[in-house]
Short mmCIF file of C-alpha atoms in Angstrom, two decimals:
data_model
loop_
_atom_site.label_atom_id
_atom_site.label_comp_id
_atom_site.label_asym_id
_atom_site.label_seq_id
_atom_site.Cartn_x
_atom_site.Cartn_y
_atom_site.Cartn_z
CA MET A 1 -10.51 -18.31 1.16
CA ILE A 2 -12.13 -14.89 1.47
CA LYS A 3 -14.62 -14.46 4.34
CA ILE A 4 -17.18 -11.82 5.27
CA GLY A 5 -15.70 -9.59 7.98
CA GLN A 6 -12.12 -10.24 6.87
CA ILE A 7 -9.70 -7.34 6.53
CA VAL A 8 -7.98 -7.40 3.12
CA VAL A 9 -5.67 -5.22 1.08
CA THR A 10 -6.59 -3.99 -2.39
CA LYS A 11 -4.21 -2.25 -4.76
CA ASN A 12 -6.48 0.69 -5.48
CA SER A 13 -8.46 1.14 -2.27
CA GLY A 14 -5.96 0.19 0.41
CA VAL A 15 -7.05 -1.69 3.50
CA CYS A 16 -10.71 -2.72 3.39
CA LYS A 17 -13.16 -4.86 5.33
CA ILE A 18 -15.34 -7.30 3.40
CA ILE A 19 -18.87 -6.44 4.47
CA THR A 20 -20.94 -8.71 2.23
CA GLU A 21 -21.26 -10.59 -1.06
CA GLU A 22 -23.86 -9.54 -3.62
CA GLU A 23 -24.90 -10.51 -7.10
CA MET A 24 -24.81 -7.43 -9.29
CA ASN A 25 -24.73 -6.37 -12.91
CA PHE A 26 -22.16 -3.72 -13.80
CA GLY A 27 -22.63 -4.25 -17.53
CA ALA A 28 -20.97 -7.65 -17.95
CA GLY A 29 -23.94 -9.69 -16.79
CA VAL A 30 -24.86 -10.73 -13.28
CA LYS A 31 -21.80 -11.71 -11.25
CA LYS A 32 -20.98 -12.22 -7.60
CA TYR A 33 -19.08 -9.31 -6.03
CA TYR A 34 -17.43 -8.74 -2.69
CA VAL A 35 -18.59 -5.47 -1.19
CA LEU A 36 -15.79 -3.82 0.77
CA ARG A 37 -15.57 -0.77 2.99
CA PRO A 38 -12.23 1.07 3.07
CA VAL A 39 -11.11 1.01 6.71
CA PHE A 40 -9.41 4.41 6.61
CA ALA A 41 -12.00 6.24 4.46
CA LYS A 42 -13.26 9.53 5.85
CA ASP A 43 -16.69 8.71 4.45
CA GLN A 44 -17.66 5.38 6.03
CA SER A 45 -20.46 4.95 3.50
CA SER A 46 -17.83 4.42 0.77
CA LYS A 47 -17.97 0.99 -0.85
CA VAL A 48 -15.70 -0.90 -3.21
CA TYR A 49 -16.92 -3.74 -5.41
CA ILE A 50 -14.52 -6.54 -6.38
CA PRO A 51 -15.61 -9.44 -8.61
CA ALA A 52 -15.56 -12.61 -6.49
CA ASP A 53 -13.94 -14.52 -9.34
CA GLN A 54 -10.93 -12.18 -9.29
CA ASN A 55 -9.42 -12.99 -5.90
CA GLY A 56 -6.05 -11.81 -7.21
CA LEU A 57 -7.25 -8.26 -6.61
CA LEU A 58 -7.33 -8.95 -2.85
CA ARG A 59 -4.81 -10.25 -0.39
CA PRO A 60 -5.05 -10.88 3.36
CA LEU A 61 -3.65 -8.30 5.75
CA MET A 62 -0.06 -9.17 6.62
CA LYS A 63 0.61 -10.64 10.04
CA LYS A 64 2.51 -8.63 12.63
CA GLU A 65 5.55 -10.93 12.36
CA GLU A 66 5.69 -10.43 8.58
CA ILE A 67 5.58 -6.66 8.94
CA LEU A 68 8.25 -6.68 11.63
CA ASP A 69 10.44 -8.70 9.26
CA VAL A 70 9.93 -6.11 6.50
CA ILE A 71 10.76 -3.26 8.91
CA ASP A 72 13.83 -5.07 10.22
CA ASN A 73 15.08 -5.47 6.65
CA MET A 74 14.53 -1.83 5.67
CA PRO A 75 18.12 -0.77 6.46
CA LYS A 76 19.37 -3.42 4.00
CA MET A 77 17.04 -2.32 1.19
CA GLU A 78 18.96 -0.77 -1.67
CA LYS A 79 17.80 2.41 -3.34
CA ILE A 80 15.96 1.89 -6.63
CA TRP A 81 16.38 4.85 -8.94
CA PHE A 82 16.18 5.59 -12.66
CA ASN A 83 17.19 9.07 -13.80
CA ASP A 84 14.97 8.92 -16.88
CA GLN A 85 11.46 9.87 -15.71
CA LYS A 86 9.64 7.64 -18.24
CA GLU A 87 11.74 4.64 -17.29
CA ARG A 88 11.28 5.43 -13.58
CA ARG A 89 7.51 5.68 -14.00
CA SER A 90 7.41 2.40 -15.91
CA LYS A 91 9.51 0.54 -13.31
CA PHE A 92 7.60 2.04 -10.38
CA ASP A 93 4.26 1.08 -11.99
CA GLU A 94 5.55 -2.45 -12.49
CA ILE A 95 6.56 -2.74 -8.83
CA TYR A 96 3.21 -1.33 -7.71
CA ARG A 97 1.25 -3.77 -9.91
CA ARG A 98 3.14 -6.74 -8.48
CA GLY A 99 2.00 -5.68 -5.01
CA ASN A 100 5.00 -7.16 -3.20
CA ILE A 101 5.14 -5.28 0.11
CA TYR A 102 8.92 -5.67 0.40
CA GLU A 103 9.44 -4.06 -3.03
CA ILE A 104 6.90 -1.35 -2.27
CA CYS A 105 8.70 -0.51 0.98
CA GLN A 106 11.98 -0.44 -0.95
CA LEU A 107 10.37 2.01 -3.35
CA VAL A 108 9.08 4.20 -0.51
CA LYS A 109 12.56 4.20 1.02
CA SER A 110 14.10 5.09 -2.36
CA LEU A 111 11.76 8.02 -2.90
CA TYR A 112 12.30 9.21 0.67
CA LEU A 113 16.10 9.04 0.31
CA HIS A 114 16.00 10.80 -3.04
CA ASN A 115 13.86 13.54 -1.52
CA GLU A 116 16.39 13.96 1.31
CA GLU A 117 19.22 14.23 -1.24
CA LEU A 118 17.29 16.85 -3.19
CA LYS A 119 16.64 18.88 -0.03
CA LEU A 120 20.41 19.26 0.45
CA SER A 121 20.57 21.12 -2.86
CA LYS A 122 17.34 23.02 -2.11
CA HIS A 123 15.30 21.03 -4.64
CA THR A 124 12.17 18.92 -4.23
CA LEU A 125 10.73 15.75 -5.69
CA SER A 126 8.89 16.06 -8.99
CA MET A 127 5.11 16.09 -8.67
CA LEU A 128 4.94 12.55 -10.07
CA ASP A 129 7.52 11.22 -7.60
CA ARG A 130 5.78 13.00 -4.71
CA GLU A 131 2.44 11.44 -5.75
CA TYR A 132 4.05 7.99 -5.86
CA LEU A 133 5.61 8.49 -2.44
CA ASN A 134 2.34 9.64 -0.86
CA LYS A 135 0.22 6.92 -2.47
CA LEU A 136 2.61 4.08 -1.64
CA LYS A 137 3.34 5.32 1.86
CA GLU A 138 -0.37 5.64 2.62
CA GLY A 139 -1.07 2.04 1.60
CA VAL A 140 1.91 0.66 3.51
CA TYR A 141 1.15 2.71 6.63
CA GLN A 142 -2.52 1.67 6.64
CA GLU A 143 -1.54 -1.98 6.65
CA PHE A 144 1.24 -1.49 9.20
CA SER A 145 -1.11 0.46 11.47
CA LEU A 146 -3.72 -2.29 11.61
CA ALA A 147 -1.35 -5.25 11.79
CA LEU A 148 0.82 -3.62 14.47
CA ASP A 149 -2.25 -2.26 16.30
CA ILE A 150 -0.90 1.31 16.43
CA PRO A 151 -2.43 4.58 15.23
CA TYR A 152 -1.66 5.47 11.60
CA GLU A 153 0.03 8.69 12.72
CA GLU A 154 2.54 6.72 14.82
CA VAL A 155 3.80 4.38 12.09
CA ASP A 156 6.72 6.67 11.13
CA ASN A 157 7.98 6.84 14.72
CA TYR A 158 7.47 3.11 15.23
CA ILE A 159 9.59 2.29 12.17
CA GLU A 160 12.31 4.78 13.14
CA LYS A 161 12.55 3.41 16.69
CA ARG A 162 12.59 -0.21 15.54
CA ILE A 163 15.34 0.22 12.95
CA SER A 164 17.48 2.46 15.16
CA CYS A 165 17.85 -0.22 17.87
#
């Protein structure tokens, strides 16, 4: 059950706080919408509108224990890679749409590892792969930051320390 004041995760807007419910008409008739404010937005007047009858677009923020479990399993995550760019884009989009945090972290790890491999031969990620890495990492780090109660900028170090123990 979604509640006013709850912190939720959306696929497109990241971590948001539900600030109110309103009846609005965006062209499909009057419907009830949740009005959300992205927690990490630079402009705190930004709002996101999600139809109340489409709860599948929202999920609760993960609990600290769940995130620690994901982090602890990162070393075991296998690299996902497809050499064909169209196939890679299709598979990455599919993983993103499913919204499974474990799979998304596996994808972030895969892109990170591939980037490290490319650096050895003085190459870089394609623009598309770099965009995926940045977008996915931002969403994951926002959620980790709030659930672990640490600053966003410290998430990298937190993960590194935890998995190196």
